[in-house]
Amino acid sequence: MGFLDIFKKKNQEEQIHYDPTNIKIIDIRKGWLFDYEGKTWEVVEEFEYDWGDNIFTYEYKIQSGADTAYMFIEESEKVYCTFTNKIKFAKLGEEVEQHLLDYQKPPSQITYEGITFYRERESPGYFRSLEDEDSIEVILWEYFDDSETKILLIHQWDEGDFEASVGIVEEENVITNILPR
């Protein structure tokens, strides 16, 4: 490899994937910082969901001090950010787990902390950390409240391995001061 090859390789590695004069939420990567709800958050992990038919969505583990949350970004006509916190699956109640085991899907509605959530969508796909080549199968069930701003998610990783999280759906303009590292 000659000098010019090294220089060419270095330039290719330094190419950026975003417009530095117009950074958007969809440009976010691990290590980046942004402001949300009066706090500065750092992206500490990146995850990819592959839903088939060349449809991908991304989730980010974010931290602000001792607080940890997950930010899921979805692009359709608009860009939406979903901020969730994991909860103990058992908090959804015995009947939810029993329904999953009996019917291979959760009930059509779930009440959690006084809010009724309605099942909107079931999405089978593959999940992986962007630091890992290997994917694992996942089924994601999305539930929304009447206002469609509160969300409850159930992930099924294996036959009896379930995970739940609750949160809020926001438009992208709630994220400010996005800074790459």
Coordinates of N, CA, C and O in Angstrom, one line a residue:
M1 N 0.9 -1.2 0.0 CA 0.0 0.0 0.0 C 0.9 1.2 0.0 O 1.7 1.4 0.9
G2 N 0.7 2.1 -1.0 CA 1.5 3.3 -1.1 C 0.9 4.5 -0.3 O -0.1 4.4 0.3
F3 N 1.7 5.5 -0.3 CA 1.3 6.7 0.5 C -0.1 7.3 0.1 O -0.9 7.6 0.9
L4 N -0.3 7.3 -1.2 CA -1.6 7.8 -1.7 C -2.7 6.9 -1.3 O -3.9 7.4 -1.0
D5 N -2.5 5.6 -1.2 CA -3.6 4.7 -0.8 C -3.9 4.9 0.7 O -5.1 4.9 1.1
I6 N -2.9 5.2 1.5 CA -3.2 5.5 2.9 C -4.0 6.7 3.0 O -4.9 6.8 3.8
F7 N -3.6 7.8 2.3 CA -4.3 9.1 2.3 C -5.7 8.9 1.9 O -6.7 9.4 2.5
K8 N -6.0 8.1 0.8 CA -7.3 7.9 0.3 C -8.2 7.2 1.3 O -9.3 7.5 1.6
K9 N -7.6 6.1 2.0 CA -8.3 5.4 3.0 C -8.7 6.3 4.2 O -9.8 6.3 4.7
K10 N -7.8 7.1 4.6 CA -8.0 8.0 5.7 C -9.2 9.0 5.4 O -10.1 9.2 6.2
N11 N -9.2 9.5 4.1 CA -10.2 10.4 3.7 C -11.6 9.7 3.7 O -12.6 10.3 4.0
Q12 N -11.6 8.5 3.2 CA -12.9 7.7 3.2 C -13.4 7.5 4.6 O -14.6 7.6 4.8
E13 N -12.5 7.2 5.6 CA -12.9 7.0 7.0 C -13.5 8.3 7.6 O -14.3 8.2 8.5
E14 N -13.0 9.4 7.1 CA -13.4 10.7 7.7 C -14.7 11.3 7.1 O -15.2 12.3 7.6
Q15 N -15.2 10.7 6.1 CA -16.4 11.2 5.5 C -17.6 11.1 6.5 O -17.7 10.1 7.2
I16 N -18.3 12.1 6.5 CA -19.4 12.2 7.5 C -20.7 11.9 6.8 O -20.9 12.0 5.6
H17 N -21.7 11.3 7.6 CA -22.9 10.9 7.1 C -24.1 11.9 7.2 O -25.2 11.6 6.9
Y18 N -23.7 13.1 7.6 CA -24.7 14.1 7.8 C -24.2 15.5 7.3 O -23.0 15.7 7.0
D19 N -25.1 16.4 7.2 CA -24.8 17.8 6.8 C -24.5 18.6 8.0 O -25.5 18.8 8.8
P20 N -23.3 19.0 8.3 CA -23.0 19.7 9.5 C -23.7 21.0 9.7 O -23.8 21.5 10.8
T21 N -24.3 21.5 8.6 CA -25.0 22.8 8.8 C -26.5 22.5 9.0 O -27.3 23.5 9.3
N22 N -26.9 21.3 9.0 CA -28.3 20.9 9.2 C -28.5 19.5 9.8 O -29.0 18.6 9.2
I23 N -28.0 19.4 11.0 CA -28.0 18.1 11.7 C -29.4 17.8 12.2 O -30.1 18.7 12.7
K24 N -29.9 16.6 11.9 CA -31.2 16.1 12.2 C -31.2 15.0 13.2 O -30.2 14.3 13.3
I25 N -32.3 14.7 13.8 CA -32.4 13.6 14.7 C -32.1 12.3 14.1 O -31.5 11.4 14.7
I26 N -32.3 12.1 12.8 CA -32.0 10.8 12.1 C -30.5 10.6 11.9 O -30.1 9.6 11.5
D27 N -29.7 11.7 12.1 CA -28.3 11.6 12.0 C -27.6 11.1 13.2 O -26.4 10.7 13.2
I28 N -28.3 11.0 14.4 CA -27.7 10.7 15.7 C -27.0 9.4 15.6 O -27.5 8.4 15.0
R29 N -25.9 9.3 16.3 CA -25.1 8.1 16.5 C -24.5 8.0 17.9 O -24.6 8.9 18.7
K30 N -24.0 6.8 18.2 CA -23.4 6.6 19.5 C -22.3 7.7 19.8 O -21.5 8.1 19.0
G31 N -22.4 8.2 21.0 CA -21.5 9.2 21.5 C -22.0 10.7 21.3 O -21.5 11.6 21.9
W32 N -23.1 10.8 20.5 CA -23.6 12.1 20.3 C -24.4 12.6 21.5 O -24.9 11.8 22.3
L33 N -24.5 13.9 21.6 CA -25.3 14.6 22.7 C -26.5 15.3 22.1 O -26.4 15.8 20.9
F34 N -27.5 15.5 22.9 CA -28.7 16.3 22.5 C -29.4 16.7 23.8 O -29.2 16.1 24.8
D35 N -30.2 17.7 23.6 CA -31.1 18.2 24.8 C -32.5 17.7 24.5 O -33.0 17.8 23.4
Y36 N -33.1 17.3 25.7 CA -34.5 16.9 25.7 C -35.0 17.1 27.1 O -34.4 16.6 28.0
E37 N -36.1 17.8 27.2 CA -36.8 18.0 28.5 C -35.8 18.6 29.5 O -35.8 18.2 30.7
G38 N -35.0 19.6 29.1 CA -34.2 20.3 30.0 C -32.9 19.6 30.5 O -32.2 20.0 31.4
K39 N -32.7 18.4 29.8 CA -31.5 17.6 30.2 C -30.6 17.4 28.9 O -31.2 17.3 27.8
T40 N -29.3 17.2 29.1 CA -28.5 16.8 28.1 C -28.3 15.3 28.1 O -28.0 14.8 29.2
W41 N -28.6 14.6 27.0 CA -28.5 13.2 26.9 C -27.4 12.8 26.0 O -27.1 13.5 25.1
E42 N -26.8 11.6 26.3 CA -25.7 11.1 25.5 C -26.2 9.7 25.0 O -26.8 8.9 25.7
V43 N -26.0 9.5 23.7 CA -26.3 8.1 23.1 C -25.2 7.2 23.5 O -24.0 7.4 23.1
V44 N -25.5 6.1 24.2 CA -24.5 5.2 24.7 C -24.5 3.9 23.9 O -23.5 3.1 24.0
E45 N -25.6 3.5 23.3 CA -25.7 2.3 22.5 C -26.6 2.5 21.3 O -27.6 3.3 21.5
E46 N -26.4 1.8 20.2 CA -27.3 1.9 19.0 C -27.8 0.5 18.7 O -27.0 -0.5 18.7
F47 N -29.0 0.4 18.3 CA -29.6 -0.9 18.0 C -30.4 -0.7 16.7 O -30.9 0.4 16.4
E48 N -30.5 -1.8 15.9 CA -31.2 -1.8 14.6 C -32.2 -2.9 14.6 O -32.0 -4.0 15.1
Y49 N -33.4 -2.6 14.2 CA -34.5 -3.5 13.9 C -34.6 -3.7 12.4 O -34.8 -2.7 11.7
D50 N -34.6 -4.9 12.0 CA -34.8 -5.3 10.6 C -36.2 -5.9 10.5 O -36.4 -7.0 10.9
W51 N -37.2 -5.2 9.8 CA -38.5 -5.7 9.7 C -38.8 -6.4 8.4 O -39.9 -6.8 8.2
G52 N -37.8 -6.6 7.6 CA -37.9 -7.3 6.3 C -38.3 -6.3 5.3 O -38.6 -5.1 5.6
D53 N -38.3 -6.7 4.0 CA -38.6 -5.8 2.9 C -37.8 -4.5 2.9 O -38.3 -3.4 2.6
N54 N -36.5 -4.6 3.4 CA -35.6 -3.4 3.4 C -36.2 -2.3 4.3 O -35.9 -1.1 4.0
I55 N -36.9 -2.6 5.4 CA -37.4 -1.7 6.3 C -36.6 -1.8 7.6 O -36.6 -2.9 8.2
F56 N -35.9 -0.7 8.1 CA -35.1 -0.7 9.2 C -35.6 0.4 10.1 O -35.9 1.5 9.6
T57 N -35.5 0.2 11.4 CA -35.7 1.3 12.4 C -34.6 1.2 13.4 O -33.9 0.2 13.6
Y58 N -34.4 2.3 14.1 CA -33.2 2.4 15.1 C -33.7 2.8 16.4 O -34.6 3.6 16.6
E59 N -33.0 2.2 17.4 CA -33.3 2.5 18.8 C -31.9 2.9 19.5 O -30.9 2.3 19.1
Y60 N -32.0 3.8 20.4 CA -30.8 4.3 21.1 C -30.9 4.2 22.6 O -32.0 4.7 23.1
K61 N -30.0 3.7 23.2 CA -29.9 3.7 24.7 C -29.3 5.1 25.0 O -28.2 5.4 24.5
I62 N -30.0 5.9 25.8 CA -29.5 7.2 26.1 C -29.4 7.4 27.6 O -30.1 6.8 28.4
Q63 N -28.4 8.3 28.0 CA -28.2 8.5 29.5 C -28.1 10.0 29.7 O -27.4 10.7 28.9
S64 N -28.6 10.4 30.8 CA -28.4 11.8 31.3 C -28.1 11.7 32.8 O -29.1 11.4 33.6
G65 N -26.9 11.8 33.3 CA -26.6 11.5 34.7 C -26.9 10.1 35.0 O -26.5 9.2 34.3
A66 N -27.7 9.9 36.1 CA -28.1 8.6 36.5 C -29.3 8.0 35.8 O -29.7 6.9 35.9
D67 N -29.9 8.9 34.9 CA -31.1 8.5 34.2 C -30.8 7.7 32.9 O -29.9 8.2 32.1
T68 N -31.5 6.6 32.7 CA -31.3 5.9 31.4 C -32.7 5.7 30.8 O -33.7 5.4 31.5
A69 N -32.7 5.9 29.5 CA -34.0 5.7 28.7 C -33.6 5.1 27.3 O -32.4 4.9 27.0
Y70 N -34.6 4.9 26.6 CA -34.4 4.4 25.2 C -35.2 5.3 24.3 O -36.3 5.7 24.5
M71 N -34.6 5.7 23.1 CA -35.2 6.5 22.1 C -35.3 5.7 20.9 O -34.3 5.2 20.3
F72 N -36.5 5.6 20.3 CA -36.7 4.9 19.1 C -37.1 5.9 18.1 O -38.0 6.8 18.3
I73 N -36.5 5.9 16.9 CA -36.8 6.9 15.9 C -37.5 6.2 14.7 O -37.0 5.1 14.2
E74 N -38.6 6.8 14.3 CA -39.4 6.2 13.2 C -39.6 7.3 12.2 O -40.1 8.4 12.6
E75 N -39.4 7.0 10.9 CA -39.6 7.9 9.9 C -40.7 7.5 9.0 O -40.7 6.4 8.5
S76 N -41.8 8.3 8.9 CA -42.8 8.1 7.9 C -43.0 9.4 7.2 O -42.1 9.9 6.7
E77 N -44.2 10.0 7.2 CA -44.4 11.3 6.6 C -43.6 12.3 7.5 O -43.1 13.3 7.0
K78 N -43.6 12.1 8.8 CA -42.8 12.9 9.7 C -41.8 12.0 10.5 O -41.9 10.8 10.4
V79 N -41.0 12.6 11.2 CA -40.1 11.8 12.1 C -40.6 11.9 13.5 O -40.9 13.0 14.0
Y80 N -40.7 10.7 14.1 CA -41.2 10.6 15.5 C -40.2 10.0 16.3 O -39.4 9.1 15.9
C81 N -40.1 10.5 17.6 CA -39.2 9.9 18.6 C -40.0 9.3 19.7 O -40.9 10.0 20.2
T82 N -39.7 8.1 20.1 CA -40.4 7.5 21.2 C -39.4 7.3 22.3 O -38.4 6.8 22.1
F83 N -39.7 7.9 23.4 CA -38.9 7.8 24.6 C -39.5 6.8 25.6 O -40.7 7.0 26.0
T84 N -38.8 5.7 25.9 CA -39.4 4.7 26.8 C -38.4 4.4 28.0 O -37.2 4.6 27.9
N85 N -39.0 3.9 29.0 CA -38.3 3.3 30.1 C -38.7 1.9 30.3 O -39.9 1.6 30.2
K86 N -37.8 1.0 30.6 CA -38.2 -0.4 30.8 C -38.9 -0.5 32.2 O -38.6 0.2 33.1
I87 N -39.8 -1.4 32.2 CA -40.5 -1.8 33.4 C -40.5 -3.3 33.6 O -40.2 -4.0 32.7
K88 N -40.7 -3.7 34.8 CA -40.8 -5.2 35.1 C -42.0 -5.7 34.4 O -43.1 -5.2 34.5
F89 N -41.8 -6.7 33.6 CA -42.9 -7.3 32.8 C -44.1 -7.7 33.7 O -45.2 -7.5 33.4
A90 N -43.8 -8.2 34.9 CA -44.8 -8.6 35.9 C -45.7 -7.5 36.3 O -46.9 -7.7 36.7
K91 N -45.3 -6.2 36.1 CA -46.1 -5.1 36.5 C -47.4 -5.0 35.5 O -48.3 -4.3 35.9
L92 N -47.3 -5.6 34.4 CA -48.5 -5.6 33.5 C -49.6 -6.5 34.0 O -50.7 -6.4 33.5
G93 N -49.3 -7.4 34.9 CA -50.3 -8.3 35.5 C -50.2 -9.7 35.0 O -49.7 -9.9 33.9
E94 N -50.6 -10.6 35.8 CA -50.5 -12.0 35.5 C -51.3 -12.4 34.3 O -50.9 -13.2 33.5
E95 N -52.4 -11.7 34.1 CA -53.3 -12.1 32.9 C -52.6 -11.8 31.6 O -52.9 -12.4 30.6
V96 N -51.7 -10.8 31.5 CA -51.0 -10.5 30.3 C -50.1 -11.6 29.9 O -50.1 -12.1 28.8
E97 N -49.3 -12.0 30.9 CA -48.4 -13.1 30.7 C -49.1 -14.4 30.3 O -48.8 -15.1 29.4
Q98 N -50.2 -14.7 31.0 CA -51.0 -15.9 30.7 C -51.6 -15.8 29.3 O -51.6 -16.8 28.6
H99 N -52.1 -14.7 28.9 CA -52.7 -14.5 27.6 C -51.6 -14.8 26.5 O -51.8 -15.4 25.5
L100 N -50.4 -14.3 26.8 CA -49.3 -14.5 25.8 C -49.0 -16.0 25.7 O -48.8 -16.5 24.6
L101 N -48.9 -16.7 26.8 CA -48.6 -18.1 26.8 C -49.7 -18.9 26.2 O -49.5 -19.8 25.4
D102 N -51.0 -18.5 26.4 CA -52.1 -19.3 25.9 C -52.3 -19.0 24.4 O -52.7 -19.9 23.6
Y103 N -52.2 -17.7 23.9 CA -52.6 -17.3 22.6 C -51.4 -16.9 21.7 O -51.6 -16.5 20.6
Q104 N -50.2 -16.9 22.2 CA -49.0 -16.4 21.5 C -49.0 -15.0 21.1 O -48.3 -14.5 20.2
K105 N -49.9 -14.2 21.7 CA -49.9 -12.8 21.6 C -50.5 -12.2 22.8 O -51.4 -12.8 23.4
P106 N -50.2 -10.9 23.1 CA -50.8 -10.3 24.3 C -52.2 -9.9 24.1 O -52.7 -9.8 22.9
P107 N -53.0 -9.5 25.1 CA -54.3 -9.1 24.9 C -54.5 -7.8 24.1 O -53.5 -7.1 23.9
S108 N -55.6 -7.6 23.6 CA -55.8 -6.4 22.7 C -55.8 -5.1 23.4 O -55.5 -4.1 22.8
Q109 N -56.0 -5.1 24.8 CA -55.8 -3.9 25.6 C -55.2 -4.3 26.9 O -55.4 -5.4 27.4
I110 N -54.4 -3.3 27.4 CA -53.7 -3.5 28.7 C -53.9 -2.2 29.5 O -53.7 -1.1 28.9
T111 N -54.2 -2.3 30.7 CA -54.3 -1.1 31.6 C -53.1 -1.2 32.5 O -52.8 -2.2 33.2
Y112 N -52.3 -0.1 32.4 CA -51.1 0.0 33.3 C -51.1 1.4 33.9 O -51.2 2.4 33.2
E113 N -51.0 1.5 35.2 CA -51.0 2.7 36.0 C -52.2 3.6 35.6 O -52.0 4.8 35.4
G114 N -53.4 3.0 35.5 CA -54.6 3.7 35.2 C -54.8 4.2 33.8 O -55.8 4.8 33.4
I115 N -53.9 3.8 32.9 CA -54.0 4.2 31.5 C -54.3 2.9 30.7 O -53.6 1.9 30.8
T116 N -55.3 3.0 29.8 CA -55.6 1.9 29.0 C -54.9 2.0 27.6 O -55.0 3.1 27.0
F117 N -54.1 1.0 27.3 CA -53.4 1.0 26.0 C -54.0 -0.1 25.1 O -54.4 -1.1 25.6
Y118 N -54.1 0.3 23.8 CA -54.7 -0.6 22.8 C -53.7 -1.1 21.8 O -52.9 -0.3 21.3
R119 N -53.7 -2.4 21.6 CA -52.7 -3.0 20.7 C -52.9 -2.4 19.3 O -54.0 -2.5 18.7
E120 N -51.9 -1.9 18.7 CA -51.9 -1.3 17.4 C -51.3 -2.2 16.3 O -51.8 -2.3 15.2
R121 N -50.2 -2.8 16.7 CA -49.4 -3.5 15.7 C -48.6 -4.6 16.3 O -48.1 -4.5 17.4
E122 N -48.4 -5.6 15.6 CA -47.5 -6.7 15.9 C -46.4 -6.8 14.8 O -46.8 -6.8 13.6
S123 N -45.2 -6.7 15.2 CA -44.1 -6.6 14.2 C -43.0 -7.7 14.5 O -42.2 -7.5 15.4
P124 N -43.0 -8.8 13.7 CA -41.9 -9.7 13.8 C -40.7 -9.2 13.0 O -40.8 -8.6 12.0
G125 N -39.5 -9.5 13.6 CA -38.3 -9.0 12.8 C -37.0 -9.5 13.5 O -37.1 -10.5 14.2
Y126 N -36.0 -8.8 13.3 CA -34.7 -9.1 13.8 C -34.1 -7.9 14.5 O -34.3 -6.8 14.0
F127 N -33.4 -8.1 15.6 CA -32.8 -7.1 16.4 C -31.3 -7.3 16.6 O -30.9 -8.5 16.7
R128 N -30.5 -6.2 16.5 CA -29.1 -6.4 16.8 C -28.5 -5.1 17.3 O -29.0 -4.0 17.0
S129 N -27.5 -5.2 18.1 CA -26.7 -4.0 18.5 C -25.8 -3.7 17.2 O -25.3 -4.6 16.6
L130 N -25.6 -2.4 17.0 CA -24.8 -2.1 15.8 C -23.3 -2.4 16.0 O -22.5 -2.3 15.1
E131 N -23.0 -2.8 17.2 CA -21.6 -3.3 17.5 C -21.4 -4.8 17.2 O -20.4 -5.3 17.4
D132 N -22.5 -5.4 16.8 CA -22.5 -6.9 16.7 C -23.1 -7.2 15.3 O -24.1 -6.6 14.9
E133 N -22.5 -8.2 14.7 CA -23.0 -8.7 13.4 C -24.3 -9.5 13.5 O -25.1 -9.6 12.6
D134 N -24.4 -10.2 14.7 CA -25.5 -11.2 14.8 C -26.8 -10.6 15.2 O -26.8 -9.7 16.1
S135 N -27.8 -11.1 14.7 CA -29.2 -10.6 15.0 C -29.9 -11.7 15.7 O -29.6 -12.9 15.6
I136 N -30.9 -11.3 16.5 CA -31.8 -12.3 17.1 C -33.2 -11.9 16.7 O -33.6 -10.8 16.5
E137 N -34.1 -13.0 16.7 CA -35.5 -12.8 16.4 C -36.2 -12.1 17.5 O -35.9 -12.3 18.7
V138 N -37.1 -11.2 17.1 CA -37.9 -10.5 18.1 C -39.3 -10.3 17.5 O -39.5 -10.2 16.3
I139 N -40.3 -10.3 18.4 CA -41.6 -9.8 18.0 C -41.9 -8.6 18.9 O -41.7 -8.7 20.1
L140 N -42.3 -7.5 18.3 CA -42.6 -6.3 19.0 C -44.1 -6.0 18.9 O -44.6 -5.9 17.8
W141 N -44.8 -5.8 20.0 CA -46.2 -5.4 20.0 C -46.2 -3.9 20.5 O -45.6 -3.6 21.6
E142 N -46.9 -3.1 19.8 CA -47.0 -1.7 20.1 C -48.4 -1.4 20.5 O -49.4 -1.8 19.9
Y143 N -48.6 -0.7 21.7 CA -49.8 -0.3 22.2 C -49.8 1.2 22.4 O -48.8 1.8 22.8
F144 N -51.0 1.9 22.1 CA -51.1 3.3 22.3 C -52.3 3.6 23.2 O -53.3 2.8 23.1
D145 N -52.3 4.7 23.9 CA -53.5 5.2 24.6 C -54.4 5.9 23.6 O -54.1 6.0 22.5
D146 N -55.5 6.4 24.2 CA -56.5 7.1 23.3 C -55.9 8.3 22.6 O -56.3 8.6 21.4
S147 N -55.0 9.0 23.2 CA -54.4 10.2 22.6 C -53.3 9.9 21.6 O -52.8 10.7 20.9
E148 N -52.9 8.6 21.6 CA -51.8 8.1 20.7 C -50.5 8.8 21.0 O -49.6 8.9 20.1
T149 N -50.3 9.3 22.2 CA -49.0 9.9 22.6 C -48.3 9.1 23.6 O -47.1 9.2 23.8
K150 N -49.0 8.3 24.3 CA -48.4 7.4 25.3 C -48.3 6.0 24.7 O -49.2 5.6 24.0
I151 N -47.2 5.3 24.9 CA -47.0 4.0 24.3 C -46.5 3.0 25.3 O -45.9 3.3 26.3
L152 N -46.9 1.7 25.0 CA -46.5 0.6 25.8 C -46.0 -0.4 24.8 O -46.6 -0.7 23.8
L153 N -44.8 -0.9 25.0 CA -44.1 -1.9 24.1 C -43.9 -3.2 24.8 O -43.5 -3.2 26.0
I154 N -44.2 -4.3 24.1 CA -43.8 -5.6 24.6 C -42.9 -6.2 23.6 O -43.3 -6.3 22.4
H155 N -41.7 -6.6 24.0 CA -40.8 -7.4 23.2 C -40.8 -8.9 23.6 O -40.8 -9.1 24.8
Q156 N -40.9 -9.7 22.6 CA -40.8 -11.2 22.9 C -39.5 -11.6 22.2 O -39.3 -11.6 21.0
W157 N -38.5 -12.1 23.1 CA -37.2 -12.5 22.6 C -37.1 -14.0 22.4 O -36.4 -14.4 21.6
D158 N -37.9 -14.7 23.1 CA -37.9 -16.2 23.0 C -39.3 -16.6 23.5 O -40.1 -15.8 23.9
E159 N -39.5 -17.9 23.5 CA -40.9 -18.4 23.8 C -41.4 -17.8 25.1 O -42.5 -17.4 25.2
G160 N -40.6 -17.8 26.2 CA -41.1 -17.2 27.5 C -40.4 -16.0 28.0 O -40.4 -15.7 29.1
D161 N -39.6 -15.3 27.1 CA -38.8 -14.2 27.5 C -39.4 -12.9 26.9 O -39.3 -12.6 25.8
F162 N -40.1 -12.2 27.9 CA -40.8 -10.9 27.5 C -40.1 -9.8 28.2 O -39.6 -9.9 29.3
E163 N -40.3 -8.6 27.6 CA -39.8 -7.4 28.2 C -40.8 -6.3 27.9 O -41.4 -6.3 26.8
A164 N -41.0 -5.4 28.8 CA -42.0 -4.3 28.6 C -41.3 -2.9 28.9 O -40.4 -2.8 29.6
S165 N -41.9 -1.9 28.2 CA -41.5 -0.6 28.4 C -42.6 0.4 28.1 O -43.5 0.0 27.4
V166 N -42.6 1.5 28.8 CA -43.7 2.5 28.6 C -43.0 3.9 28.3 O -41.9 4.1 28.7
G167 N -43.7 4.7 27.6 CA -43.1 6.0 27.3 C -44.1 6.9 26.6 O -45.3 6.8 26.7
I168 N -43.5 7.8 25.8 CA -44.2 8.9 25.2 C -43.7 9.0 23.7 O -42.5 8.8 23.5
V169 N -44.6 9.4 22.8 CA -44.3 9.6 21.4 C -44.2 11.1 21.2 O -45.1 11.9 21.6
E170 N -43.1 11.6 20.7 CA -42.9 13.0 20.5 C -42.5 13.3 19.0 O -42.0 12.4 18.3
E171 N -42.7 14.5 18.6 CA -42.2 14.9 17.2 C -40.8 15.3 17.4 O -40.3 15.6 18.5
E172 N -40.1 15.2 16.3 CA -38.6 15.4 16.3 C -38.2 16.8 16.8 O -37.1 16.9 17.4
N173 N -39.0 17.8 16.8 CA -38.6 19.1 17.2 C -38.4 19.3 18.7 O -38.0 20.3 19.2
V174 N -38.7 18.3 19.5 CA -38.5 18.3 20.9 C -37.0 18.1 21.3 O -36.6 18.3 22.4
I175 N -36.3 17.6 20.3 CA -34.8 17.4 20.4 C -34.1 18.6 19.9 O -34.3 19.0 18.8
T176 N -33.2 19.1 20.7 CA -32.5 20.3 20.3 C -31.0 20.1 20.6 O -30.6 19.2 21.3
N177 N -30.2 21.0 20.1 CA -28.7 21.1 20.3 C -28.1 19.7 20.1 O -27.3 19.3 20.9
I178 N -28.3 19.1 19.0 CA -27.7 17.9 18.6 C -26.2 18.1 18.3 O -25.9 18.9 17.4
L179 N -25.4 17.4 19.0 CA -23.9 17.6 18.8 C -23.2 16.3 18.5 O -23.3 15.4 19.4
P180 N -22.5 16.2 17.4 CA -21.7 15.0 17.2 C -20.5 15.0 18.0 O -20.0 16.0 18.5
R181 N -19.9 13.8 18.2 CA -18.6 13.7 18.9 C -17.5 13.4 17.9 O -17.6 12.7 17.0

